CSV table of N, CA, C and O in Angstrom, one decimal:
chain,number,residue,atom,x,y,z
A,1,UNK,N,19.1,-13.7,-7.1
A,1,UNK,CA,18.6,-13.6,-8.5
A,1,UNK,C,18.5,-12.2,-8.8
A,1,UNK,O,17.7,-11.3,-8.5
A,2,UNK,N,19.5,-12.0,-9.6
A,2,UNK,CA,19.7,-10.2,-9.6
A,2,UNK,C,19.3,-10.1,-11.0
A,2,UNK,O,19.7,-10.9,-11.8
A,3,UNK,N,18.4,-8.8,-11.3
A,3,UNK,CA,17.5,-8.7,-12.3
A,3,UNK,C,18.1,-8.2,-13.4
A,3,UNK,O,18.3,-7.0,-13.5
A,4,UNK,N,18.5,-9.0,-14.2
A,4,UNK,CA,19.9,-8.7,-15.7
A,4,UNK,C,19.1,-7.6,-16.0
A,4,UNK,O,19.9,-6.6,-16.0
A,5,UNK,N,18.1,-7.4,-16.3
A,5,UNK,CA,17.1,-6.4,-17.5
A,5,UNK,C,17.1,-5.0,-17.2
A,5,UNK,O,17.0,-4.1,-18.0
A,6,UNK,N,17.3,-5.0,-15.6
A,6,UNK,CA,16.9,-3.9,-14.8
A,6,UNK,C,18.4,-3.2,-15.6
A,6,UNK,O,18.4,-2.5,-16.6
A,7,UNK,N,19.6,-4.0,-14.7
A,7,UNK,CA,20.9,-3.5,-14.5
A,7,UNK,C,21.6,-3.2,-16.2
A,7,UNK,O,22.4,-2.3,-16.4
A,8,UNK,N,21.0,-3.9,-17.2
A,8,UNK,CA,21.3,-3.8,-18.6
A,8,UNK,C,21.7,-2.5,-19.5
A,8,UNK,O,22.4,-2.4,-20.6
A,9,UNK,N,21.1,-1.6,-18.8
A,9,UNK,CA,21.3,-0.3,-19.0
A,9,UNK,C,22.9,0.4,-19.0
A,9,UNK,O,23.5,1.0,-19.8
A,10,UNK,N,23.1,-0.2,-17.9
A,10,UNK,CA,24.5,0.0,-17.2
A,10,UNK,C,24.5,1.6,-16.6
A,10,UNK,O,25.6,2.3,-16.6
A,11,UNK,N,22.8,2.2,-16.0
A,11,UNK,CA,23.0,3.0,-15.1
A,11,UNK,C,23.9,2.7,-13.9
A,11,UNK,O,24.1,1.5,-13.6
A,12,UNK,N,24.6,4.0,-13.3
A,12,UNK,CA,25.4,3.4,-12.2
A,12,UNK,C,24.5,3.9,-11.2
A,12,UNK,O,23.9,5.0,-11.2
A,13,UNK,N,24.7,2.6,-10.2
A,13,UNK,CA,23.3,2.6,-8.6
A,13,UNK,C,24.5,3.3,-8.0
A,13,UNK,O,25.7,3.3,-8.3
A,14,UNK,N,23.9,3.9,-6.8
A,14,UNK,CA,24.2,4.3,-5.3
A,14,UNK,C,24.2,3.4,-4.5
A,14,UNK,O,23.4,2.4,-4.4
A,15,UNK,N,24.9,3.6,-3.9
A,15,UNK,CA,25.3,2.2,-2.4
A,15,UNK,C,23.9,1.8,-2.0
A,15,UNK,O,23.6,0.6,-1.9
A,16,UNK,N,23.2,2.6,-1.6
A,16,UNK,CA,22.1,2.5,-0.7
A,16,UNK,C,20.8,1.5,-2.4
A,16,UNK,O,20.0,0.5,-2.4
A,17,UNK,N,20.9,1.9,-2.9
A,17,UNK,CA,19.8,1.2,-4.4
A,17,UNK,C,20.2,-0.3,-4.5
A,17,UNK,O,19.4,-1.2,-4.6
A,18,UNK,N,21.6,-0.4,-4.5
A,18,UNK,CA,22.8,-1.7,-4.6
A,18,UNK,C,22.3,-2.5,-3.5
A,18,UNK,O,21.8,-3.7,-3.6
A,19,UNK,N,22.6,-1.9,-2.5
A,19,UNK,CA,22.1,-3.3,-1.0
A,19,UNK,C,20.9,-3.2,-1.1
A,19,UNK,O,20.4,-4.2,-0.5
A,20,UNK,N,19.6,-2.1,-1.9
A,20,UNK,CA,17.9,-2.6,-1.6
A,20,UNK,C,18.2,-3.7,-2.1
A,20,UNK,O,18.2,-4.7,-1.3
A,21,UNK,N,18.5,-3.9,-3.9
A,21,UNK,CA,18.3,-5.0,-4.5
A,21,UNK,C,19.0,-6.1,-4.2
A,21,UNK,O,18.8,-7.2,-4.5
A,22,UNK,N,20.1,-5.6,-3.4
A,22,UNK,CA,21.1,-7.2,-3.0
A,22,UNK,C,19.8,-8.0,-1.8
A,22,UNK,O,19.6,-9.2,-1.5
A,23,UNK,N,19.2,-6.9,-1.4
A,23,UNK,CA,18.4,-7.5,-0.2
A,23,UNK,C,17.4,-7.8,-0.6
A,23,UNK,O,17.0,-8.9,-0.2
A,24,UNK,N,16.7,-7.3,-1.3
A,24,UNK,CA,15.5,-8.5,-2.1
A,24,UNK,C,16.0,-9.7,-2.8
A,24,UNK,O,15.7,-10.8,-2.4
A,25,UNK,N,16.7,-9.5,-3.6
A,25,UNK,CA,17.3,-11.2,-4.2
A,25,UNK,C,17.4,-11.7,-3.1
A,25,UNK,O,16.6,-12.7,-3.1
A,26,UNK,N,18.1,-11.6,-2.1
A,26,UNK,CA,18.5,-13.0,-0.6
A,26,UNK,C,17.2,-13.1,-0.5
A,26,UNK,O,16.8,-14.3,-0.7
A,27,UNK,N,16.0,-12.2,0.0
A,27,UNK,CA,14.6,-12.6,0.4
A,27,UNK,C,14.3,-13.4,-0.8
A,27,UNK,O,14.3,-14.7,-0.7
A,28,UNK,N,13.9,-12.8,-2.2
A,28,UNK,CA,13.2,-13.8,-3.1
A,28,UNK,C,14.0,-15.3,-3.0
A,28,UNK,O,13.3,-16.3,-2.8
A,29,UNK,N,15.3,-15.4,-3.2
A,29,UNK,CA,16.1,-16.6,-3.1
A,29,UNK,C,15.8,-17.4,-2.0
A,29,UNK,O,15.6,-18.6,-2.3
A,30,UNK,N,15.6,-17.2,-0.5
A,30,UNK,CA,15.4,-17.9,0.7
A,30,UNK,C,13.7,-17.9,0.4
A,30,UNK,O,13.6,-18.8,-0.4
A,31,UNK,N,12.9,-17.6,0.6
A,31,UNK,CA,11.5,-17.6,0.1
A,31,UNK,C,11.7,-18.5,-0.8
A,31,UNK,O,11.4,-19.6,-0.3
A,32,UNK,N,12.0,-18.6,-2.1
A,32,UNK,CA,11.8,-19.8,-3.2
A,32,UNK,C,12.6,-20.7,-2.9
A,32,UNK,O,12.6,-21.5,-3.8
A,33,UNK,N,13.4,-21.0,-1.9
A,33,UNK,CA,14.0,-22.0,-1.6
A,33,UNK,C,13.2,-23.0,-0.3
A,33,UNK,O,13.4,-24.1,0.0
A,34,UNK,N,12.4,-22.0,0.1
A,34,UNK,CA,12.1,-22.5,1.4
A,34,UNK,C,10.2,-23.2,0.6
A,34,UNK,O,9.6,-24.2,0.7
A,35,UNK,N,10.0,-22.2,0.0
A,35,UNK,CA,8.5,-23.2,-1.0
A,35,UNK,C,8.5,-24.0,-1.7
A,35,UNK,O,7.5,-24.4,-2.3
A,36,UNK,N,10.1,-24.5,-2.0
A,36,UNK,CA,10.2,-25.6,-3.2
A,36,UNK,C,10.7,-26.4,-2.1
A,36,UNK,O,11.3,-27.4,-2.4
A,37,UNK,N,10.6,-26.1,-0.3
A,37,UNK,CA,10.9,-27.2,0.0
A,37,UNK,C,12.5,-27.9,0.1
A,37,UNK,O,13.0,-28.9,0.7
A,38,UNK,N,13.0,-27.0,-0.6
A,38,UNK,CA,15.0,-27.4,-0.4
A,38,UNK,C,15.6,-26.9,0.6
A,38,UNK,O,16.8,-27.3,0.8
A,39,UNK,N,14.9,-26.0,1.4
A,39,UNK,CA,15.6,-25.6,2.9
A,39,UNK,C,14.2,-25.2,3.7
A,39,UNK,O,13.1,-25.1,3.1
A,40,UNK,N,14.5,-25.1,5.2
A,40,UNK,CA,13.6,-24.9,5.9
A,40,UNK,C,14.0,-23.4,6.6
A,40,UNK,O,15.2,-23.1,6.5
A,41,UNK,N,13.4,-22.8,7.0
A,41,UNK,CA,13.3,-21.0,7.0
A,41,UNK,C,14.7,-21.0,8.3
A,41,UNK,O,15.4,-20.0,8.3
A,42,UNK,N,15.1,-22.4,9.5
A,42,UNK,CA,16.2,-22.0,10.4
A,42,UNK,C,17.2,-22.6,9.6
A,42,UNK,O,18.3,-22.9,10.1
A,43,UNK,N,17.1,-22.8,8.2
A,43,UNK,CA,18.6,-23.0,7.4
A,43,UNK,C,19.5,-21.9,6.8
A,43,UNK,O,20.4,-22.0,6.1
A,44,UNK,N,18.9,-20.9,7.3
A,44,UNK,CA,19.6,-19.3,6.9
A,44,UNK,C,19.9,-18.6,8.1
A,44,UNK,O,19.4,-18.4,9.2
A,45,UNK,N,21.1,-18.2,7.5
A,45,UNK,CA,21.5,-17.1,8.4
A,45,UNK,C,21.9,-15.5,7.6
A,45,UNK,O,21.9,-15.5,6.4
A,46,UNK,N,22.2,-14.5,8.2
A,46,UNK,CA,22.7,-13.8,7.2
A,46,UNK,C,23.9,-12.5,8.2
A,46,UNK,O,23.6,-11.5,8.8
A,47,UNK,N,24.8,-12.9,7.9
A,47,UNK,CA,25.9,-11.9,9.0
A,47,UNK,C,26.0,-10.6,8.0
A,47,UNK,O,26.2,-10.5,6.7
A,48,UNK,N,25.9,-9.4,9.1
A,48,UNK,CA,26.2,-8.2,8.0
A,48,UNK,C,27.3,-7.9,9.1
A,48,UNK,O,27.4,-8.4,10.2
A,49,UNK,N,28.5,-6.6,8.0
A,49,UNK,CA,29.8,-6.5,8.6
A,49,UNK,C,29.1,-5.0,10.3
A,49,UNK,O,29.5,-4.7,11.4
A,50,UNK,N,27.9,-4.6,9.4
A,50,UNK,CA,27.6,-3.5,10.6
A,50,UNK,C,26.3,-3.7,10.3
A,50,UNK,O,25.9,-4.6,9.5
A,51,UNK,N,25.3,-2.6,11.1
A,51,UNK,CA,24.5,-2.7,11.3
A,51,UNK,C,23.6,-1.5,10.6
A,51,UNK,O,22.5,-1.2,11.0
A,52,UNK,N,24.5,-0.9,9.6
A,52,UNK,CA,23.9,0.4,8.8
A,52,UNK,C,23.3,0.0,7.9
A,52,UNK,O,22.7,1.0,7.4
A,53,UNK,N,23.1,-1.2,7.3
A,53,UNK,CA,22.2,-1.4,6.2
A,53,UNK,C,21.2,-2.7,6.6
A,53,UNK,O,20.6,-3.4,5.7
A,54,UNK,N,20.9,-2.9,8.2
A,54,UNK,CA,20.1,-3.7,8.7
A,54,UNK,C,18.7,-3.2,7.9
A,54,UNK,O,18.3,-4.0,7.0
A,55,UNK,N,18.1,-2.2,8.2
A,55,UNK,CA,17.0,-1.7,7.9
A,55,UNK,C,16.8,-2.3,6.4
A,55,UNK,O,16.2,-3.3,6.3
A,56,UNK,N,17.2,-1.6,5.4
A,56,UNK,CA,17.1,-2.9,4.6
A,56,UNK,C,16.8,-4.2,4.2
A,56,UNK,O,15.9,-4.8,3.7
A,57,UNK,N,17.9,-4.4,4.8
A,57,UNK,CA,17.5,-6.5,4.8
A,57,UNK,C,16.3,-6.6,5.7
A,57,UNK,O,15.6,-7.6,5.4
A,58,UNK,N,15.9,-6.0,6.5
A,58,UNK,CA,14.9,-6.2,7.2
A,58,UNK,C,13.4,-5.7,6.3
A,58,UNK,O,12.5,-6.6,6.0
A,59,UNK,N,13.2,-4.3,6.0
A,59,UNK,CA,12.3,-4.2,5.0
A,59,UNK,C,12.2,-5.4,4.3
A,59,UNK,O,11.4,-6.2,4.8
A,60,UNK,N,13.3,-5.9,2.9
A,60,UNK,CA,13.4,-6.8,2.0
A,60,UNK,C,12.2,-8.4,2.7
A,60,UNK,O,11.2,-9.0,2.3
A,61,UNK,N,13.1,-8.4,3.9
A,61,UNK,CA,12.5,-10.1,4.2
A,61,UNK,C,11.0,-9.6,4.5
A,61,UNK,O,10.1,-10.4,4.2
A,62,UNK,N,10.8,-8.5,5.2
A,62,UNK,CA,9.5,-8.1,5.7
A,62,UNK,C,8.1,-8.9,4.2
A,62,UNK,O,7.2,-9.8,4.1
A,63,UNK,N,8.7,-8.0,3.4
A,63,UNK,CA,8.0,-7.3,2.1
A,63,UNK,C,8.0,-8.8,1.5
A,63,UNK,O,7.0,-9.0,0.7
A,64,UNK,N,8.8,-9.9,1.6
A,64,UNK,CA,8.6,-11.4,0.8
A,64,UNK,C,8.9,-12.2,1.8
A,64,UNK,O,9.7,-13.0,2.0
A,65,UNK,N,7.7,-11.7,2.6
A,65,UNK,CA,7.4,-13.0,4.1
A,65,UNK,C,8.2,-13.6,5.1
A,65,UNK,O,7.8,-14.3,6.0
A,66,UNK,N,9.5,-13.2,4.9
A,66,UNK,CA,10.3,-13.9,5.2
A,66,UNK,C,10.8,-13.6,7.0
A,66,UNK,O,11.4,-12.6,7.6
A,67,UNK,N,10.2,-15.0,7.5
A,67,UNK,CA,10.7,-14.5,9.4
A,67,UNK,C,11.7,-14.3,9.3
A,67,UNK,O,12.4,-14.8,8.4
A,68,UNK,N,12.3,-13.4,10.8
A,68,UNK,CA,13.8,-13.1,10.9
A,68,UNK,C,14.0,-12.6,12.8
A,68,UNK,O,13.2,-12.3,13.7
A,69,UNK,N,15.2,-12.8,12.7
A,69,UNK,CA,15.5,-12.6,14.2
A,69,UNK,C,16.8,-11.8,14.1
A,69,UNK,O,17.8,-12.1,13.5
A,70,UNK,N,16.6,-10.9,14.7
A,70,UNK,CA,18.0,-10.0,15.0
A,70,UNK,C,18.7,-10.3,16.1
A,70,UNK,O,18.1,-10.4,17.2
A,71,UNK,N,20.1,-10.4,16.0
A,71,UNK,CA,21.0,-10.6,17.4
A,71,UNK,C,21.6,-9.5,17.1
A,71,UNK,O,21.5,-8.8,16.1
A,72,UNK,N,22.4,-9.2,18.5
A,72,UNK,CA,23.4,-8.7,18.4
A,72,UNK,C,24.8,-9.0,18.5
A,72,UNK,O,25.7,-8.1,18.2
């Protein structure tokens, strides 16, 4: 759920601004999926190609409740 209003501007983001918000929409999306009850929290997965923008996705789910498990 990427925020039309924000991006409307048509400032241009930085890589690092781009995956914050890519990483909150997956948390808000899995979170409201998982409280309306249409998935259960081991129905997600999430493969990244490296491990440089883990920190991220990890804040994101931190910050909208969301458990998580890292493999390697």
């Amino acid at each position: 759920a990427w925020d039309r209003a924000r991006l409307a501007g048509g400032t241009p983001t930085d890589a690092a601004t781009a995956t914050a918000i890519e990483a909150a929409a997956i948390a808000r999306d899995v979170r409201e999926l998982v409280a309306n009850k249409s998935a259960g929290w081991g129905d997600f997965g999430l493969l990244l190609r490296a491990r440089g923008d883990l920190d991220l996705f990890l804040e994101a789910f931190r910050r909208a409740g969301v458990p998580y498990v890292v493999q390697k």
